[in-house]
Coordinates of C-alpha atoms and ligand atoms in Angstrom, one line a residue:
M40 CA -16.3 -26.8 14.9
R41 CA -13.6 -27.4 12.3
V42 CA -11.5 -24.2 12.3
L43 CA -8.8 -23.4 9.8
V44 CA -6.3 -21.0 11.4
T45 CA -4.1 -19.1 8.9
G46 CA -0.9 -17.9 10.6
G47 CA -1.6 -20.3 13.4
A48 CA 2.1 -20.7 14.2
G49 CA 2.5 -17.0 15.0
Y50 CA 2.3 -15.3 18.4
I51 CA -1.4 -14.7 18.7
G52 CA -2.4 -17.7 16.5
S53 CA -0.5 -20.2 18.7
H54 CA -2.2 -19.0 21.9
T55 CA -5.6 -19.1 20.1
L56 CA -5.1 -22.7 19.0
L57 CA -4.8 -23.7 22.7
E58 CA -8.0 -21.9 23.6
L59 CA -9.9 -23.3 20.6
M60 CA -8.9 -26.9 21.5
A61 CA -9.7 -26.3 25.1
Q62 CA -13.3 -25.6 24.0
G63 CA -13.4 -28.7 21.8
H64 CA -12.8 -27.2 18.4
E65 CA -10.8 -29.1 15.8
V66 CA -7.9 -27.0 14.3
C67 CA -5.8 -27.0 11.2
V68 CA -3.0 -24.5 10.5
L69 CA -1.8 -22.9 7.3
D70 CA 1.4 -21.0 7.8
D71 CA 4.4 -20.2 5.5
Y72 CA 6.7 -19.8 8.5
S73 CA 7.9 -16.5 7.3
N74 CA 7.7 -15.2 10.9
A75 CA 7.4 -18.5 12.9
T76 CA 8.9 -21.9 13.4
P77 CA 7.3 -25.3 13.2
E78 CA 8.6 -25.9 16.8
V79 CA 5.6 -23.7 17.9
L80 CA 3.1 -26.3 16.8
N81 CA 5.1 -29.1 18.5
R82 CA 4.7 -27.2 21.7
V83 CA 1.0 -26.6 21.1
R84 CA 0.5 -30.3 20.6
V85 CA 2.3 -31.2 23.8
L86 CA 0.4 -28.6 25.8
S87 CA -3.0 -29.5 24.4
N88 CA -2.4 -33.2 24.1
G89 CA -4.3 -32.8 20.9
T90 CA -4.1 -33.0 17.1
V91 CA -3.0 -30.0 15.1
A92 CA -3.1 -30.6 11.3
D93 CA -0.7 -28.3 9.6
Y94 CA 0.1 -27.2 6.0
T95 CA 3.1 -25.2 5.0
G96 CA 2.1 -22.7 2.4
D97 CA 1.2 -19.1 1.5
V98 CA -2.2 -17.8 2.1
R99 CA -2.1 -16.1 -1.4
D100 CA -1.7 -19.5 -3.1
P101 CA -5.1 -20.6 -4.5
E102 CA -4.0 -24.2 -5.1
M103 CA -2.7 -24.6 -1.6
L104 CA -5.9 -23.1 -0.3
D105 CA -8.0 -25.5 -2.3
Q106 CA -6.0 -28.5 -1.1
V107 CA -6.5 -27.4 2.6
M108 CA -10.2 -26.6 2.1
Q109 CA -10.9 -29.9 0.4
I110 CA -9.1 -32.0 2.9
F111 CA -10.0 -30.2 6.1
R112 CA -13.5 -28.8 5.1
P113 CA -13.5 -26.0 7.7
D114 CA -16.7 -24.7 9.2
A115 CA -14.9 -21.4 9.9
V116 CA -11.6 -19.6 9.3
I117 CA -9.5 -17.5 11.6
H118 CA -7.3 -15.3 9.5
F119 CA -4.1 -14.3 11.3
A120 CA -1.6 -14.7 8.5
G121 CA -0.1 -11.3 7.5
L122 CA 2.7 -8.9 7.9
K123 CA 2.7 -6.5 10.8
A124 CA 5.7 -4.2 11.0
V125 CA 4.7 -0.6 10.6
G126 CA 8.1 0.7 9.5
E127 CA 8.6 -2.1 7.0
S128 CA 5.2 -1.4 5.5
E129 CA 6.2 2.1 4.6
A130 CA 9.4 0.8 2.8
K131 CA 7.6 -2.2 1.1
P132 CA 4.0 -1.1 0.5
L133 CA 3.3 -3.4 -2.4
L134 CA 4.4 -6.4 -0.3
Y135 CA 2.1 -5.4 2.5
Y136 CA -0.9 -4.8 0.3
D137 CA -0.2 -8.1 -1.5
V138 CA 0.1 -10.2 1.6
N139 CA -2.5 -8.5 3.8
V140 CA -5.1 -7.5 1.2
G141 CA -4.3 -10.1 -1.5
G142 CA -4.1 -12.8 1.1
T143 CA -7.6 -12.0 2.4
L144 CA -9.0 -11.9 -1.2
A145 CA -7.4 -15.3 -2.0
L146 CA -8.8 -16.8 1.2
L147 CA -12.3 -15.5 0.7
R148 CA -12.3 -16.9 -2.9
A149 CA -11.2 -20.3 -1.6
M150 CA -13.8 -20.2 1.1
D151 CA -16.5 -19.4 -1.5
R152 CA -15.4 -22.5 -3.6
V153 CA -16.2 -24.8 -0.7
G154 CA -19.1 -22.8 0.8
C155 CA -17.4 -21.8 4.0
R156 CA -19.1 -18.6 5.2
T157 CA -17.6 -17.7 8.6
I158 CA -14.4 -15.8 9.1
I159 CA -12.7 -14.0 12.1
F160 CA -10.2 -11.4 11.0
S161 CA -7.2 -10.0 12.8
S162 CA -7.6 -6.3 12.5
S163 CA -5.9 -3.6 14.5
A164 CA -6.8 -0.5 16.5
T165 CA -4.3 1.2 14.2
V166 CA -7.2 1.5 11.7
Y167 CA -8.5 4.5 13.8
G168 CA -5.4 6.7 13.4
E169 CA -5.1 10.0 15.4
P170 CA -7.8 10.0 18.0
V171 CA -10.7 12.4 17.5
Y172 CA -11.8 11.3 21.0
L173 CA -10.8 8.6 23.5
P174 CA -11.6 5.9 24.3
Y175 CA -12.1 4.8 20.7
D176 CA -15.4 3.1 20.1
E177 CA -16.1 1.2 16.9
A178 CA -17.9 4.3 15.4
H179 CA -14.7 6.4 15.7
P180 CA -13.6 7.5 12.2
T181 CA -11.0 5.3 10.5
A182 CA -7.9 7.1 9.2
P183 CA -4.9 4.8 9.3
M184 CA -1.5 6.5 9.4
S185 CA 0.6 3.8 7.8
V186 CA 0.5 1.4 4.9
Y187 CA 0.1 -1.4 7.4
G188 CA -3.0 0.3 8.9
Q189 CA -4.4 1.0 5.4
S190 CA -3.9 -2.7 4.4
K191 CA -5.9 -3.8 7.5
L192 CA -8.7 -1.3 6.7
M193 CA -8.9 -2.4 3.1
A194 CA -9.1 -6.0 4.2
E195 CA -11.9 -5.0 6.6
N196 CA -13.8 -3.3 3.8
I197 CA -13.4 -6.3 1.5
L198 CA -14.7 -8.6 4.3
T199 CA -17.7 -6.3 4.9
S200 CA -18.6 -6.3 1.2
W201 CA -18.3 -10.1 1.0
A202 CA -20.4 -10.7 4.1
K203 CA -23.1 -8.3 2.6
A204 CA -23.1 -10.1 -0.8
T205 CA -22.9 -13.7 0.5
Q206 CA -26.1 -15.3 1.9
G207 CA -25.5 -16.4 5.5
A208 CA -21.9 -15.1 5.7
A209 CA -20.4 -13.7 8.9
A210 CA -17.1 -11.7 9.2
V211 CA -16.0 -10.7 12.7
L212 CA -13.4 -7.9 12.6
L213 CA -11.4 -8.0 15.8
R214 CA -9.5 -4.7 16.3
Y215 CA -6.7 -5.7 18.6
F216 CA -5.1 -3.1 20.9
N217 CA -1.6 -4.0 22.2
P218 CA -1.2 -7.7 22.7
V219 CA 1.4 -8.7 25.3
G220 CA 2.2 -11.5 27.7
A221 CA 2.5 -15.3 27.2
H222 CA 0.9 -18.6 28.0
H223 CA 1.1 -19.5 31.7
S224 CA 3.1 -22.7 30.8
S225 CA 6.0 -20.4 29.5
K226 CA 6.2 -22.8 26.6
I227 CA 4.8 -20.4 24.0
G228 CA 5.2 -16.7 23.7
E229 CA 6.3 -13.8 21.5
D230 CA 9.6 -14.5 19.6
P231 CA 10.5 -11.5 17.4
K232 CA 12.9 -12.5 14.6
D233 CA 14.9 -9.2 14.6
I234 CA 15.2 -6.3 17.0
P235 CA 11.8 -6.0 18.6
N236 CA 9.7 -3.1 17.3
N237 CA 7.3 -3.3 20.2
L238 CA 7.7 -2.2 23.8
M239 CA 7.1 -5.4 25.8
P240 CA 9.4 -7.8 23.9
Y241 CA 12.1 -5.1 23.9
I242 CA 11.9 -4.7 27.7
A243 CA 12.0 -8.5 28.1
Q244 CA 15.2 -8.7 26.0
V245 CA 16.8 -6.0 28.1
A246 CA 15.9 -8.0 31.2
V247 CA 17.6 -11.2 29.9
G248 CA 20.7 -9.2 28.8
K249 CA 20.2 -9.4 25.1
R250 CA 19.9 -5.6 24.7
P251 CA 21.7 -3.0 26.8
A252 CA 18.8 -0.6 27.4
L253 CA 15.3 0.4 26.4
S254 CA 15.0 3.6 24.4
V255 CA 11.9 5.5 25.8
F256 CA 10.5 7.2 22.7
G257 CA 9.4 10.7 23.8
D258 CA 8.8 12.1 27.3
D259 CA 6.9 15.2 26.2
Y260 CA 3.5 13.8 25.2
D261 CA 0.4 15.3 26.8
T262 CA 0.0 12.3 29.2
P263 CA 0.5 12.2 33.0
D264 CA 4.2 11.1 32.8
G265 CA 4.9 12.4 29.3
T266 CA 5.4 8.9 27.8
G267 CA 2.9 7.2 25.4
L268 CA -0.2 5.5 26.8
R269 CA -1.5 2.2 25.3
D270 CA -4.2 -0.3 26.1
Y271 CA -2.2 -3.5 26.6
I272 CA -4.1 -6.8 26.5
H273 CA -2.9 -10.2 27.6
V274 CA -2.6 -12.5 24.7
V275 CA -4.6 -15.3 26.4
D276 CA -7.5 -12.9 26.8
L277 CA -7.1 -11.9 23.2
A278 CA -7.0 -15.6 22.2
R279 CA -10.3 -16.2 24.1
A280 CA -11.9 -13.3 22.2
H281 CA -11.5 -15.4 19.1
V282 CA -13.4 -18.3 20.6
A283 CA -16.2 -15.9 21.7
A284 CA -16.2 -14.4 18.2
L285 CA -16.7 -17.8 16.6
D286 CA -19.7 -18.5 18.8
Y287 CA -21.1 -15.1 17.9
A288 CA -20.4 -15.6 14.1
T289 CA -22.3 -18.8 13.9
K290 CA -25.4 -17.1 15.2
T291 CA -25.0 -13.6 13.6
P292 CA -24.6 -13.1 9.8
G293 CA -23.1 -9.9 8.5
A294 CA -19.8 -8.1 9.3
R295 CA -19.1 -6.3 12.5
P296 CA -16.0 -4.7 14.1
F297 CA -15.1 -5.2 17.8
N298 CA -12.5 -3.5 19.9
I299 CA -10.4 -6.0 21.8
G300 CA -8.7 -4.2 24.6
T301 CA -9.1 -3.9 28.4
G302 CA -10.4 -0.3 28.5
Q303 CA -7.4 0.7 30.6
S304 CA -4.2 2.3 29.5
Y305 CA -0.6 2.4 30.8
S306 CA 2.4 4.5 30.0
V307 CA 5.8 3.3 29.0
R308 CA 7.1 4.0 32.5
D309 CA 4.2 2.0 34.0
M310 CA 5.2 -1.0 31.8
V311 CA 8.8 -0.7 32.8
A312 CA 7.9 -0.5 36.5
A313 CA 5.6 -3.5 36.2
F314 CA 8.3 -5.5 34.5
E315 CA 10.9 -4.5 37.1
S316 CA 8.7 -5.9 39.9
A317 CA 8.0 -9.1 37.9
C318 CA 11.7 -9.8 37.2
G319 CA 13.1 -8.3 40.4
Q320 CA 15.7 -6.2 38.6
K321 CA 16.2 -2.7 37.2
I322 CA 15.5 -2.2 33.5
A323 CA 18.0 0.2 32.0
T324 CA 16.4 3.0 30.0
I325 CA 17.6 5.8 27.7
Q326 CA 15.5 8.8 26.9
A327 CA 15.1 9.1 23.2
E328 CA 13.2 11.3 20.6
R329 CA 9.6 10.5 19.8
R330 CA 9.2 7.7 17.2
A331 CA 7.8 8.9 13.9
G332 CA 4.2 8.0 13.5
D333 CA 3.5 7.4 17.2
I334 CA 0.5 8.9 18.9
A335 CA 0.3 10.0 22.5
A336 CA -2.5 7.8 23.8
M337 CA -4.8 4.9 22.7
Q338 CA -7.5 3.3 24.7
A339 CA -10.4 1.0 23.8
D340 CA -14.0 1.3 24.7
A341 CA -14.5 -2.5 24.8
S342 CA -18.1 -2.4 25.8
R343 CA -19.4 -3.8 22.5
A344 CA -17.3 -6.9 22.9
A345 CA -18.7 -7.4 26.4
A346 CA -22.3 -6.8 25.4
E347 CA -22.4 -8.8 22.1
L348 CA -19.5 -11.4 22.3
G349 CA -19.9 -11.9 26.1
W350 CA -16.1 -11.4 26.3
R351 CA -14.0 -9.2 28.6
A352 CA -10.3 -9.2 29.5
E353 CA -9.5 -10.9 32.8
H354 CA -5.7 -10.5 33.1
G355 CA -4.2 -7.4 34.6
L356 CA -0.9 -5.6 34.2
N357 CA 0.9 -7.8 36.7
D358 CA 0.0 -11.0 34.8
M359 CA 1.1 -9.4 31.6
A360 CA 4.5 -8.6 32.9
A361 CA 5.0 -11.8 34.9
S362 CA 4.0 -14.1 32.0
T363 CA 6.3 -12.2 29.6
W364 CA 9.2 -12.5 32.1
A365 CA 8.5 -16.2 32.7
W366 CA 8.4 -17.0 28.9
Q367 CA 11.5 -14.8 28.2
S368 CA 13.6 -16.1 31.1
A369 CA 12.7 -19.8 30.3
N370 CA 13.4 -19.2 26.6
P371 CA 16.0 -16.4 26.3
N372 CA 16.6 -17.2 22.7
G373 CA 12.9 -17.8 21.9
Y374 CA 12.2 -21.0 20.0
D375 CA 15.7 -21.3 18.6
P376 CA 18.3 -22.4 21.2
Q377 CA 21.1 -21.4 18.7
K378 CA 19.9 -17.8 18.3
Ligands
LIG534 P1 3.0 -13.2 13.8 O1 3.9 -12.6 12.8 O2 3.6 -13.8 15.0 O3 2.0 -14.2 13.1 C1 1.6 -14.2 11.8 C2 1.8 -15.6 11.2 O4 1.4 -15.5 9.8 C3 3.2 -16.0 11.3 O5 3.3 -17.4 11.8 C4 3.7 -16.0 9.8 O6 4.7 -17.0 9.6 C5 2.4 -16.2 9.1 N1 2.4 -15.6 7.7 C6 2.8 -14.4 7.4 N2 2.6 -14.2 6.0 C7 2.0 -15.4 5.6 C8 1.5 -15.8 4.3 N3 1.6 -15.0 3.2 N4 1.0 -17.0 4.2 C9 0.9 -17.8 5.3 N5 1.3 -17.5 6.5 C10 1.9 -16.3 6.7 O7 2.0 -12.0 14.2 P2 0.9 -11.9 15.4 O8 1.4 -10.9 16.3 O9 0.6 -13.2 15.9 O10 -0.2 -11.2 14.6 C11 -1.3 -12.0 14.0 C12 -2.2 -11.1 13.2 O11 -2.7 -10.1 14.1 C13 -1.5 -10.3 12.1 O12 -2.4 -10.3 11.0 C14 -1.3 -9.0 12.6 O13 -1.3 -7.9 11.6 C15 -2.5 -8.8 13.6 N6 -2.3 -7.9 14.7 C16 -1.2 -8.1 15.5 C17 -0.9 -7.1 16.5 C18 0.3 -7.3 17.4 O14 0.6 -6.4 18.1 N7 0.9 -8.5 17.5 C19 -1.8 -6.0 16.7 C20 -2.9 -5.9 15.9 C21 -3.1 -6.8 14.8
LIG535 C1 2.8 -0.3 17.2 C2 2.4 0.1 15.8 C3 0.9 -0.2 15.6 C4 0.6 -1.7 15.8 C5 1.1 -2.0 17.2 C6 0.9 -3.5 17.6 C7 3.9 2.0 15.2 C8 4.0 3.4 14.9 N1 2.7 1.5 15.6 O1 1.9 0.4 18.0 O2 0.5 0.1 14.3 O3 -0.7 -2.0 15.7 O4 2.5 -1.7 17.4 O5 1.8 -4.3 16.8 O6 4.9 1.2 15.1 N2 8.1 2.4 22.9 C9 9.3 2.8 23.5 N3 10.4 2.1 23.2 C10 10.4 1.0 22.4 C11 9.2 0.6 21.8 C12 8.1 1.3 22.1 O7 9.3 3.8 24.2 O8 11.5 0.5 22.1 C13 6.8 3.1 23.2 C14 6.1 3.7 22.0 O9 6.5 4.9 21.7 C15 4.6 3.6 22.5 C16 4.6 2.4 23.5 O10 6.0 2.1 23.8 O11 4.3 4.7 23.3 C17 4.1 1.1 22.8 O12 4.8 0.9 21.6 P1 4.6 -0.4 20.7 O13 4.6 -1.6 21.5 O14 5.5 -0.3 19.5 O15 3.0 -0.3 20.2 P2 2.3 0.9 19.4 O16 3.1 2.1 19.3 O17 1.0 1.1 20.1

């Protein structure tokens, strides 16, 4: 299939390009490089020994979208492009709604203009909010606790209405849990622009000496060791879920959400310990207050994805830590050697 990948130069998008090409799909990227660098696509080209068409532009720009749609004529779109920092979303709500909701609307309109009816959307487990029960299944109530989460839920609702109203349309809503890890080549991985918000990239930067210590946010949660529990998923497994979702979407019209996690959860201390054994050194930690907006525990019931997409996660905690360390130690400054 010909697959347009918005945000394809980003962390999850770049790993997904490799999995798509490995399965014989043709890819084209639209990215504005607001949180990525073109060097990512150079590395993807080398790793895949394949062709990656790319356009620099904003997913909210209808003229740019028309140009890409008319030249590439995609059979399907995978929509990663968006903003993802929870704290920033509270400070800049209009920007987040504009990019995450407005971007999705602009993309669907452009797809309608060329009759493209298949889309895979990057949603998040954050749409569930405070757990009523765990593990979350897809029927769990949605009550996002941040502007970011609201913007993802709004986009899901728009995609669901579009799929209902559009003959033959399919929208697969992938609710990611916590993506971590890197490609086994160590050539692509997560490269946060500023101080990492998320746990794994922060630990990795402590390990290479870029940060003095990890602040452990809260040790008094109702969890076995008092620190937060999350369902971490290897980014290569997550990338493969998109390939499975494409196959599913071509056979199944309508909109459907899927949890994409492992079904297991680990604490902050588990992650630190796994990283210490991967990198062979101690990770300095400081006990800190709980982070505002955090919940104690999250865990996926990923059985729908197994039953209907035929997808399940294959990488375990050791792979997640080892691949993160391999990427970070080979690229201590990420994609930018000057950083
Ligand atoms: P990322 O920031 O690495 O990738 C997003 C890409 O989109 C970047 O390359 C960025 O330059 C591009 N982009 C941003 N705004 C754009 C715009 N207006 N037009 C065109 N391109 C634009 O993030 P990621 O971690 O790869 O996440 C990809 C998607 O998955 C996002 O939609 C994110 O909200 C969602 N998601 C991520 C996580 C996570 O923990 N990483 C969890 C759940 C959901
Ligand atoms: C965060 C976002 C969530 C988003 C997800 C993936 C918040 C409140 N939530 O979730 O919406 O979908 O990232 O992008 O920002 N931790 C530390 N020290 C750190 C960083 C994290 O102790 O420096 C702890 C956290 O308290 C949490 C766990 O590590 O218990 C995981 O944190 P993180 O990687 O930020 O993911 P989430 O909190 O699940």
